[in-house]
Short mmCIF file of C-alpha atoms in Angstrom, two decimals:
data_model
loop_
_atom_site.label_atom_id
_atom_site.label_comp_id
_atom_site.label_asym_id
_atom_site.label_seq_id
_atom_site.Cartn_x
_atom_site.Cartn_y
_atom_site.Cartn_z
CA MET A 558 -0.96 -128.25 231.71
CA ARG A 559 1.73 -130.39 231.70
CA PHE A 560 0.46 -131.17 229.67
CA TYR A 561 -1.37 -142.16 220.34
CA SER A 562 -2.20 -143.55 216.89
CA GLN A 563 -0.37 -144.72 213.47
CA SER A 564 0.59 -141.76 211.19
CA LEU A 565 -2.49 -140.38 209.44
CA VAL A 566 -1.76 -139.64 205.99
CA ARG A 567 -3.63 -137.92 202.65
CA GLY A 568 -1.01 -137.16 200.42
CA LEU A 569 2.77 -136.18 200.49
CA TYR A 570 1.76 -132.04 201.17
CA VAL A 571 -0.41 -133.77 204.19
CA ALA A 572 1.88 -136.37 205.16
CA PHE A 573 4.58 -133.62 205.54
CA LEU A 574 2.27 -131.08 207.91
CA CYS A 575 0.52 -133.38 209.14
CA SER A 576 0.72 -137.18 210.04
CA ILE A 577 2.05 -138.17 213.12
CA LEU A 578 6.10 -139.04 213.59
CA THR A 579 5.72 -141.24 216.86
CA LEU A 580 8.40 -142.60 219.14
CA LYS A 581 8.08 -145.40 221.18
CA LEU A 582 9.46 -145.21 224.98
CA GLN A 583 11.88 -148.39 224.04
CA ALA A 584 13.46 -146.53 221.24
CA GLN A 585 16.49 -144.73 222.96
CA SER A 586 16.12 -141.40 220.68
CA SER A 587 14.03 -138.06 221.34
CA PRO A 588 10.82 -137.56 219.82
CA GLU A 589 10.38 -136.15 216.11
CA PRO A 590 8.60 -132.69 216.73
CA VAL A 591 5.95 -132.18 214.34
CA VAL A 592 3.78 -129.05 213.32
CA ASP A 593 0.00 -130.27 212.55
CA GLN A 594 -2.72 -130.05 211.08
CA ARG A 595 -5.66 -130.95 213.69
CA VAL A 596 -4.13 -128.87 216.65
CA GLU A 597 -3.67 -125.76 214.29
CA THR A 598 -7.25 -125.69 212.45
CA VAL A 599 -8.68 -125.51 215.68
CA SER A 600 -5.69 -123.26 217.62
CA ILE A 601 -7.57 -121.41 215.05
CA ILE A 602 -10.91 -121.03 216.02
CA PHE A 603 -10.68 -120.38 219.47
CA ARG A 604 -8.08 -117.71 218.57
CA LEU A 605 -11.51 -116.48 216.13
CA ALA A 606 -14.18 -117.66 219.05
CA GLU A 607 -11.42 -115.35 222.18
CA GLY A 608 -10.91 -119.15 223.83
CA THR A 609 -9.23 -118.62 227.58
CA GLY A 610 -5.99 -119.95 226.37
CA TYR A 611 -5.65 -118.68 222.99
CA THR A 612 -5.81 -115.29 222.66
CA MET A 613 -1.86 -114.53 223.62
CA LYS A 614 0.45 -113.12 220.58
CA GLN A 615 3.62 -114.25 221.63
CA LEU A 616 4.18 -115.30 217.59
CA ASN A 617 3.46 -111.54 216.58
CA ARG A 618 4.42 -112.95 212.88
CA TYR A 619 2.40 -115.87 212.96
CA VAL A 620 -0.16 -114.47 214.92
CA GLU A 621 -0.93 -111.01 212.09
CA ASP A 622 -1.06 -113.92 209.48
CA ILE A 623 -3.54 -115.66 210.77
CA GLU A 624 -5.85 -112.77 211.58
CA LYS A 625 -5.09 -111.71 208.29
CA HIS A 626 -6.14 -114.55 206.30
CA PHE A 627 -8.98 -115.84 208.84
CA GLY A 628 -9.95 -112.41 209.38
CA PRO A 629 -13.28 -112.59 207.45
CA TYR A 630 -13.75 -115.85 208.50
CA LYS A 631 -14.27 -115.02 212.56
CA ASN A 632 -18.59 -115.84 211.65
CA HIS A 633 -18.16 -118.63 210.76
CA ALA A 634 -20.74 -121.18 212.18
CA ALA A 635 -17.62 -123.42 213.73
CA VAL A 636 -16.14 -120.17 215.21
CA GLN A 637 -19.83 -118.97 215.83
CA PHE A 638 -20.61 -122.24 217.70
CA ALA A 639 -16.52 -122.27 219.20
CA ARG A 640 -17.93 -119.20 221.04
CA LYS A 641 -21.31 -120.59 221.79
CA LEU A 642 -19.31 -122.57 223.78
CA VAL A 643 -16.71 -120.51 225.77
CA ARG A 644 -19.68 -118.98 227.02
CA THR A 645 -21.79 -121.63 228.23
CA ARG A 646 -19.48 -125.06 228.68
CA GLY A 647 -16.22 -123.05 229.99
CA MET A 648 -14.37 -123.89 226.24
CA GLY A 649 -10.68 -123.24 226.73
CA TYR A 650 -7.07 -124.34 227.57
CA ASN A 651 -6.87 -128.60 226.90
CA GLY A 652 -10.58 -128.77 225.85
CA PRO A 653 -9.78 -128.08 222.19
CA MET A 654 -6.27 -128.94 222.25
CA ASP A 655 -8.09 -133.26 223.60
CA LEU A 656 -11.20 -132.93 220.63
CA ALA A 657 -7.94 -132.18 218.18
CA VAL A 658 -5.80 -135.05 218.80
CA HIS A 659 -8.59 -137.41 218.99
CA LEU A 660 -9.18 -137.20 215.25
CA SER A 661 -8.16 -137.90 211.81
CA ALA A 662 -6.27 -135.80 209.63
CA PRO A 663 -7.92 -133.39 207.98
CA PRO A 664 -10.19 -132.77 205.79
CA GLU A 665 -12.19 -135.71 207.23
CA PHE A 666 -11.45 -135.42 210.70
CA LYS A 667 -12.69 -138.80 212.04
CA PRO A 668 -12.95 -139.35 215.58
CA VAL A 669 -9.77 -142.42 216.47
CA VAL A 670 -12.19 -143.32 218.79
CA THR A 671 -16.54 -143.65 219.97
CA PHE A 672 -17.12 -139.95 220.95
CA THR A 673 -18.92 -140.40 224.43
CA LYS A 674 -19.71 -137.86 227.39
CA GLN A 675 -16.23 -137.97 228.72
CA ILE A 676 -14.52 -138.43 225.19
CA PRO A 677 -13.09 -136.08 224.54
CA GLU A 678 -13.85 -134.25 226.76
CA GLU A 679 -16.24 -133.53 229.52
CA ARG A 680 -16.70 -129.97 228.40
CA TRP A 681 -17.71 -131.13 225.02
CA GLY A 682 -19.81 -134.06 225.42
CA LYS A 683 -20.77 -136.78 222.69
CA SER A 684 -23.36 -134.03 221.31
CA ASN A 685 -21.33 -130.84 220.59
CA ALA A 686 -17.92 -133.26 219.96
CA ASP A 687 -20.02 -134.69 216.90
CA LYS A 688 -21.50 -131.32 215.48
CA PHE A 689 -18.22 -129.84 215.97
CA ILE A 690 -16.18 -132.43 214.37
CA VAL A 691 -19.46 -131.40 211.23
CA LEU A 692 -18.84 -127.18 211.29
CA LEU A 693 -14.61 -127.73 211.05
CA ARG A 694 -14.60 -129.36 208.05
CA ASP A 695 -16.58 -127.07 206.22
CA PHE A 696 -14.44 -124.50 208.46
CA TYR A 697 -10.85 -126.38 206.60
CA ARG A 698 -12.56 -126.26 203.09
CA ASP A 699 -14.48 -122.60 203.62
CA ALA A 700 -11.21 -120.83 205.25
CA LYS A 701 -8.84 -122.64 202.84
CA CYS A 702 -6.93 -124.16 205.95
CA GLU A 703 -5.03 -125.71 203.15
CA GLU A 704 -3.94 -123.27 201.17
CA PHE A 705 -2.65 -121.15 204.61
CA PHE A 706 -1.30 -123.76 205.65
CA SER A 707 1.39 -124.54 202.22
CA ALA A 708 2.23 -120.96 202.86
CA HIS A 709 3.37 -121.27 206.12
CA ARG A 710 5.22 -124.72 205.67
CA GLU A 711 8.91 -123.17 205.94
CA TYR A 712 7.59 -121.61 209.30
CA TYR A 713 7.27 -124.96 210.57
CA GLU A 714 9.96 -126.39 208.89
CA ARG A 715 12.02 -123.29 210.81
CA ALA A 716 9.64 -124.64 213.55
CA GLN A 717 10.16 -127.86 213.94
CA LYS A 718 13.82 -126.80 213.41
CA ASN A 719 14.40 -124.97 216.36
CA PHE A 720 12.42 -127.24 218.76
CA LYS A 721 14.37 -130.17 217.78
CA ALA A 722 17.64 -128.23 218.66
CA SER A 723 16.43 -127.24 221.99
CA MET A 724 15.52 -131.12 222.77
CA GLY A 725 18.72 -131.90 223.86
CA THR A 726 19.75 -135.77 224.58
CA VAL A 727 16.67 -137.25 226.48
CA ASP A 728 17.71 -140.40 228.44
CA VAL A 729 14.60 -142.83 227.53
CA SER A 730 16.98 -145.61 228.95
CA TRP A 731 16.25 -144.66 232.36
CA PHE A 732 12.42 -144.47 232.27
CA GLU A 733 11.98 -148.64 231.41
CA LYS A 734 14.53 -149.46 233.81
CA PHE A 735 13.00 -147.04 236.62
CA TYR A 736 9.27 -148.30 235.82
CA GLY A 737 10.24 -152.06 234.88
CA GLU A 738 8.17 -152.17 231.66
CA LYS A 739 8.13 -150.98 228.83
CA PRO A 740 5.47 -148.04 228.07
CA LYS A 741 2.20 -148.30 227.39
CA GLY A 742 0.84 -146.47 224.19
CA ILE A 743 3.07 -143.76 221.54
CA PHE A 744 4.20 -140.58 222.24
CA ASN A 745 3.19 -137.90 220.22
CA LEU A 746 5.08 -134.78 220.46
CA ILE A 747 3.02 -131.79 218.63
CA ILE A 748 3.91 -127.70 217.92
CA GLY A 749 1.12 -125.59 219.03
CA LEU A 750 2.35 -122.24 217.59
CA GLY A 751 -1.29 -120.85 217.10
CA ASN A 752 -2.46 -121.97 220.61
CA GLY A 753 -0.48 -119.18 222.21
CA GLY A 754 1.32 -119.74 225.14
CA ALA A 755 -0.06 -122.43 227.30
CA ASN A 756 1.00 -125.98 227.15
CA TYR A 757 -1.06 -129.37 226.85
CA GLY A 758 -0.86 -133.10 228.13
CA SER A 759 -4.20 -134.26 225.79
CA LYS A 760 -3.49 -138.41 225.57
CA VAL A 761 -6.43 -140.70 223.27
CA VAL A 762 -6.81 -144.03 225.21
CA PHE A 763 -8.22 -146.64 223.07
CA PRO A 764 -10.64 -149.67 223.80
CA ASP A 765 -8.12 -152.10 225.16
CA GLY A 766 -6.37 -149.65 227.61
CA ARG A 767 -3.56 -148.16 225.22
CA GLU A 768 -2.34 -144.71 225.49
CA ASP A 769 -0.81 -142.63 223.23
CA LEU A 770 -0.07 -139.51 224.79
CA TYR A 771 0.51 -135.97 222.99
CA PRO A 772 2.55 -133.46 224.86
CA ILE A 773 1.52 -130.09 222.84
CA ILE A 774 4.48 -127.99 223.94
CA SER A 775 3.82 -124.06 222.26
CA ASN A 776 5.69 -121.80 224.73
CA ALA A 777 7.58 -120.41 222.06
CA LEU A 778 9.66 -117.06 221.10
CA PRO A 779 9.40 -115.27 217.92
CA ASP A 780 14.09 -114.41 216.59
CA SER A 781 14.21 -111.41 214.81
CA LEU A 782 12.04 -112.15 211.35
CA GLY A 783 9.36 -113.85 213.65
CA PHE A 784 10.24 -117.27 213.77
CA ALA A 785 9.85 -119.55 216.59
CA THR A 786 12.28 -120.28 219.45
CA PHE A 787 12.23 -122.05 222.12
CA LYS A 788 13.87 -122.82 225.14
CA PRO A 789 15.48 -125.84 226.11
CA GLU A 790 15.13 -126.09 229.79
CA HIS A 791 11.23 -125.84 228.80
CA ILE A 792 11.23 -128.19 226.62
CA GLN A 793 13.74 -131.32 227.67
CA SER A 794 11.23 -130.70 231.52
CA THR A 795 8.30 -130.90 229.74
CA ILE A 796 9.77 -134.49 227.20
CA ILE A 797 10.43 -135.59 230.64
CA HIS A 798 7.53 -134.96 232.05
CA GLU A 799 5.16 -136.61 230.01
CA TYR A 800 6.99 -139.62 229.79
CA ASN A 801 6.34 -140.48 233.58
CA HIS A 802 2.67 -139.94 232.04
CA SER A 803 3.45 -143.19 229.88
CA PHE A 804 4.20 -145.78 232.55
CA VAL A 805 1.69 -144.07 235.53
CA ASN A 806 -1.15 -143.39 234.05
CA TYR A 807 -2.53 -146.52 233.09
CA LEU A 808 -1.83 -148.30 236.65
CA VAL A 809 -3.96 -145.22 238.45
CA TYR A 810 -6.83 -145.87 236.29
CA ALA A 811 -7.01 -150.01 236.39
CA ARG A 812 -7.19 -149.05 239.96
CA ALA A 813 -9.17 -146.47 240.77
CA SER A 814 -11.41 -147.85 243.05
CA GLU A 815 -8.81 -148.90 245.15
CA PHE A 816 -7.87 -145.26 246.40
CA THR A 817 -11.45 -144.67 246.78
CA PRO A 818 -13.30 -142.94 249.23
CA GLU A 819 -10.07 -141.72 250.75
CA VAL A 820 -8.27 -139.95 248.59
CA LYS A 821 -11.50 -137.96 247.49
CA SER A 822 -10.74 -136.33 250.92
CA VAL A 823 -7.63 -135.82 249.50
CA PHE A 824 -8.60 -133.98 246.90
CA SER A 825 -11.17 -131.87 248.25
CA ALA A 826 -8.12 -130.16 251.04
CA VAL A 827 -6.38 -129.77 247.81
CA SER A 828 -9.57 -128.68 244.87
CA LYS A 829 -8.75 -125.03 244.98
CA PRO A 830 -4.63 -124.83 243.52
CA MET A 831 -5.61 -128.27 241.72
CA LYS A 832 -8.13 -126.87 239.58
CA ASN A 833 -6.15 -123.41 239.40
CA MET A 834 -3.56 -125.75 236.92
CA ALA A 835 -6.74 -127.73 235.22
CA TYR A 836 -6.23 -130.69 237.61
CA SER A 837 -9.74 -130.98 237.63
CA ARG A 838 -10.61 -134.65 239.27
CA TRP A 839 -8.42 -136.86 242.63
CA GLU A 840 -7.10 -139.54 240.01
CA ILE A 841 -4.90 -136.25 237.45
CA MET A 842 -3.56 -135.12 240.97
CA VAL A 843 -2.45 -139.02 242.21
CA ASN A 844 -0.69 -139.33 238.41
CA GLU A 845 1.07 -135.68 237.84
CA SER A 846 1.98 -136.60 242.00
CA LEU A 847 3.83 -140.03 240.46
CA VAL A 848 4.87 -137.74 236.99
CA ARG A 849 6.86 -134.88 239.07
CA GLU A 850 8.11 -137.48 241.33
CA GLY A 851 9.45 -139.19 239.04
CA GLU A 852 11.36 -136.14 237.40
CA ILE A 853 12.97 -136.01 241.05
CA GLN A 854 13.86 -139.46 240.21
CA TYR A 855 15.21 -138.44 236.91
CA ALA A 856 16.63 -135.30 238.64
CA LYS A 857 18.76 -137.53 241.03
CA MET A 858 20.03 -140.81 238.87
CA HIS A 859 21.59 -137.31 236.60
CA GLY A 860 23.62 -135.15 239.20
CA ALA A 861 21.22 -133.29 240.49
CA SER A 862 22.53 -131.96 244.24
CA ASP A 863 20.61 -133.01 247.13
CA LYS A 864 19.80 -129.16 247.47
CA GLY A 865 18.69 -128.99 244.11
CA ILE A 866 16.43 -132.60 244.35
CA ILE A 867 14.89 -130.43 248.01
CA ASN A 868 13.69 -127.34 245.80
CA ARG A 869 11.74 -129.20 243.36
CA ILE A 870 10.02 -131.41 245.92
CA ARG A 871 9.50 -127.72 247.78
CA ASP A 872 8.35 -126.90 244.07
CA GLU A 873 5.69 -129.68 244.34
CA GLN A 874 4.45 -128.98 247.52
CA GLY A 875 4.19 -125.33 246.82
CA ARG A 876 1.94 -125.98 243.97
CA GLY A 877 -0.14 -128.07 245.94
CA TRP A 878 0.88 -131.51 246.77
CA VAL A 879 1.98 -130.13 250.50
CA TRP A 880 2.33 -134.55 250.60
CA MET A 881 5.55 -134.36 248.24
CA ASP A 882 8.33 -135.03 250.93
CA LYS A 883 6.15 -138.08 252.10
CA LEU A 884 6.18 -139.45 248.67
CA HIS A 885 8.84 -138.73 247.76
CA ASP A 886 9.78 -141.00 250.75
CA LEU A 887 8.10 -144.14 249.62
CA LEU A 888 9.34 -143.86 246.24
CA GLU A 889 12.70 -144.11 248.21
CA LYS A 890 12.03 -146.68 249.29
CA TYR A 891 10.50 -148.18 245.64
CA ASN A 892 13.88 -147.49 244.69
CA ALA A 893 16.03 -149.44 247.55
CA ASN A 894 13.79 -152.71 246.91
CA ARG A 895 13.92 -153.83 243.34
CA GLN A 896 13.57 -157.12 243.89
CA THR A 897 10.81 -157.26 246.50
CA TYR A 898 9.70 -154.45 243.84
CA PRO A 899 10.73 -156.18 240.76
CA THR A 900 8.14 -152.87 238.48
CA PHE A 901 6.34 -150.11 239.40
CA LYS A 902 3.32 -151.99 238.80
CA SER A 903 4.14 -153.99 241.41
CA PHE A 904 5.06 -151.06 244.33
CA ILE A 905 1.27 -149.14 242.97
CA PRO A 906 -0.32 -151.45 245.85
CA GLU A 907 2.45 -148.88 248.36
CA VAL A 908 0.97 -145.86 246.69
CA ILE A 909 -2.86 -146.80 246.82
CA LYS A 910 -2.52 -147.43 250.98
CA PHE A 911 -0.09 -144.38 251.01
CA TYR A 912 -2.97 -142.44 249.69
CA LYS A 913 -5.69 -144.23 251.85
CA SER A 914 -2.82 -143.22 254.90
CA LEU A 915 -2.50 -139.05 254.57
CA GLY A 916 -4.78 -138.60 256.94
CA ASP A 917 -5.69 -134.58 257.60
CA VAL A 918 -4.52 -132.59 254.58
CA ASN A 919 -5.89 -130.22 255.82
CA GLN A 920 -3.21 -130.11 258.48
CA LEU A 921 -0.91 -130.63 256.59
CA VAL A 922 -1.13 -127.71 254.14
CA ALA A 923 -1.54 -125.63 257.17
CA ASP A 924 1.71 -126.62 258.30
CA PHE A 925 3.11 -126.09 254.68
CA GLU A 926 1.54 -122.06 254.65
CA LYS A 927 3.78 -121.94 258.00
CA MET A 928 7.25 -122.97 256.49
CA ARG A 929 6.84 -120.81 253.81
CA PRO A 930 8.77 -116.91 254.56
CA GLN A 931 7.41 -114.24 255.05
CA VAL A 932 7.58 -110.67 253.97
CA VAL A 933 7.96 -108.01 256.72
CA ARG A 934 7.52 -105.15 255.49
CA ILE A 935 9.00 -103.16 252.49
CA GLU A 936 10.65 -99.63 252.97
CA PRO A 937 9.51 -97.10 252.40
CA ILE A 938 6.25 -98.86 250.56
CA SER A 939 3.12 -98.29 253.02
CA SER A 940 -0.87 -99.39 252.85
CA ASN A 941 -2.39 -96.08 251.75
CA ALA A 942 0.58 -93.61 251.43
CA GLU A 943 1.87 -92.16 248.22
CA ILE A 944 5.76 -91.78 248.26
CA ASP A 945 8.56 -89.69 246.84
CA SER A 946 9.17 -89.70 243.23
CA ASN A 947 13.03 -89.26 244.10
CA LEU A 948 13.28 -92.27 246.53
CA THR A 949 15.85 -94.84 244.71
CA GLU A 950 16.01 -97.84 246.28
CA MET A 951 13.22 -100.41 248.45
CA ILE A 952 13.87 -102.36 250.58
CA ILE A 953 11.99 -106.27 251.15
CA TYR A 954 12.71 -107.41 254.60
CA PHE A 955 12.04 -110.96 254.97
CA ASP A 956 10.99 -113.39 258.61
CA ARG A 957 14.14 -115.63 257.92
CA PRO A 958 17.52 -115.92 256.04
CA MET A 959 16.22 -116.23 252.00
CA GLY A 960 18.30 -118.20 249.45
CA LYS A 961 19.29 -115.23 247.63
CA GLY A 962 17.97 -116.04 244.31
CA ILE A 963 15.74 -113.35 242.60
CA SER A 964 12.07 -113.92 240.64
CA ILE A 965 10.31 -110.44 240.29
CA GLY A 966 7.78 -109.78 237.92
CA LEU A 967 5.24 -107.62 236.48
CA GLY A 968 2.47 -106.51 237.90
CA LYS A 969 -1.11 -106.37 236.33
CA LYS A 970 -0.55 -102.51 234.42
CA GLY A 971 2.62 -104.18 232.65
CA ILE A 972 6.20 -102.93 232.19
CA ASP A 973 5.66 -99.09 232.14
CA HIS A 974 4.79 -99.50 235.56
CA PHE A 975 6.90 -101.59 236.75
CA PRO A 976 9.06 -99.27 239.82
CA LEU A 977 12.88 -101.41 239.04
CA LEU A 978 15.68 -100.82 237.44
CA ARG A 979 15.85 -103.74 235.27
CA GLU A 980 19.95 -103.87 235.60
CA LYS A 981 22.33 -106.62 236.48
CA ASP A 982 23.42 -104.67 239.69
CA ALA A 983 20.04 -103.21 240.22
CA VAL A 984 19.40 -106.13 243.42
CA LYS A 985 21.68 -106.90 246.25
CA TRP A 986 21.11 -109.21 249.22
CA SER A 987 22.24 -108.15 252.63
CA GLU A 988 24.96 -110.84 253.79
CA ASP A 989 22.78 -112.70 256.09
CA GLY A 990 20.22 -113.09 253.45
CA LYS A 991 17.12 -111.68 255.40
CA SER A 992 16.27 -107.76 253.27
CA LEU A 993 16.31 -107.99 249.17
CA GLN A 994 17.36 -104.04 248.69
CA LEU A 995 16.13 -102.90 245.30
CA LYS A 996 17.40 -99.48 242.50
CA THR A 997 14.01 -97.63 241.32
CA ALA A 998 13.57 -95.51 238.53
CA LEU A 999 10.06 -93.38 239.09
CA LYS A 1000 8.30 -90.80 238.72
CA PRO A 1001 5.43 -88.44 239.45
CA GLY A 1002 2.30 -88.87 239.86
CA TRP A 1003 2.56 -92.75 238.47
CA ASP A 1004 0.99 -96.03 240.17
CA TYR A 1005 3.70 -98.65 240.30
CA GLU A 1006 3.15 -102.48 240.75
CA PHE A 1007 5.11 -105.46 240.80
CA THR A 1008 4.91 -109.47 241.99
CA LEU A 1009 6.63 -111.54 244.56
CA LEU A 1010 7.01 -114.47 242.39
CA PRO A 1011 8.10 -117.75 244.55
CA TRP A 1012 10.04 -120.10 242.05
CA SER A 1013 13.16 -118.35 243.22
CA LEU A 1014 12.28 -116.51 246.66
CA ARG A 1015 12.60 -119.20 248.90
CA SER A 1016 14.17 -119.71 251.67
CA THR A 1017 17.76 -121.94 252.80
CA GLU A 1018 15.56 -124.68 253.28
CA GLY A 1019 14.20 -124.47 250.15
CA TYR A 1020 10.40 -123.07 250.93
CA MET A 1021 8.91 -120.91 248.65
CA ILE A 1022 6.77 -117.41 249.26
CA SER A 1023 3.01 -117.27 248.18
CA GLN A 1024 2.44 -114.79 244.90
CA LYS A 1025 1.64 -111.52 246.03
CA GLU A 1026 1.24 -108.39 244.28
CA TYR A 1027 2.05 -104.99 245.87
CA SER A 1028 1.56 -101.67 244.67
CA PHE A 1029 1.36 -98.20 245.69
CA ARG A 1030 1.75 -94.39 243.73
CA THR A 1031 3.96 -91.53 243.93
CA ARG A 1032 2.80 -87.98 244.64
CA GLU A 1033 2.46 -85.66 241.99
#
């Protein structure tokens, strides 16, 4: 997922590691990124429980330390209960993180709002969440978590420093100008070192309607010494995305009944790609569409080219919001009529009308799929025949001119089965952009796989291909 409270302090050390340094978005500065003991403790338990999204090992040094310290506790009652939730409730991805941010600092781990069937997240339910918290406290004590966190103080400090260096400058003042009001709630920025590679957008909703946001960013890569580093483009885009949420979400939830029943049919038409992104309800679909359009508006106002804007719109259409071009036109109307619509809140009735009048979204999906470029053939690969291992190149033919970007990834079997040379001049587009020449390095009697990824393989009109994996075998 592209995935809000006062500091929770228990002593100077805990204040350093676990207090949530927050930014009220009206302040024109960037938030302080922190490593959070609540997030790390819960992620460690779900790593031991092999929860979905928590088993990746990008940060090998840190994961090895986790396994060494916590390995003896892999059958602790907290881990066993987490395994049960993984098996019976599909617990994974955002679920554990949603619970973590709803708790106070360790060792108390007290709920900061009342739990219900839906809070902290529907897969938990009140009884499971209450039971897990008791076991979580025991795990924190029994597994000597504070000792582990103290030993990794330098590692966390380095991660925070590297993260902050990658943040760059985010124009916070733009958000208040665009939305016409101050944000509802507090923005917290968490580094999730133990999570794996996924990012999550968790939040806490208080009884007064205030929402505190917790983007938990985990896509770190190790440097030569194993310390966590971060790519600036990933960090900045995540922060901009989450800033938008603090202005959008409460507006949709406050008028949710006005979107129905038509919006439920919209969600039904695109439920598969939405659920693949862990967006399981129509409210999330609508929020995300507005947030992503907010990102597009931010990019436009900060120098993005017309082509860049079109590509961003096509990206979101390819992810499932096939109406994003129409939504973009609607927000352009908002931009052009700010005297009529001084705030985005005053424009929400137009958004409601938009979703109620989208019509046959299945037809929109079909129309969009027709616009995707297609692979006509790949020479000399055929459906069944093995190919000569002396082959030094293959050519991919498309049905229309392409934008000459490259995005080709590994197959399921990994790098040892990747057929392409990993050199700068190993790929070459034809002059007309309709064929792509790839240099290969093959050996006899071997299975090869590669994946054509959509992000840069797009037509000159900005439409991306559908992701697809190709495989073949060489003759002995």
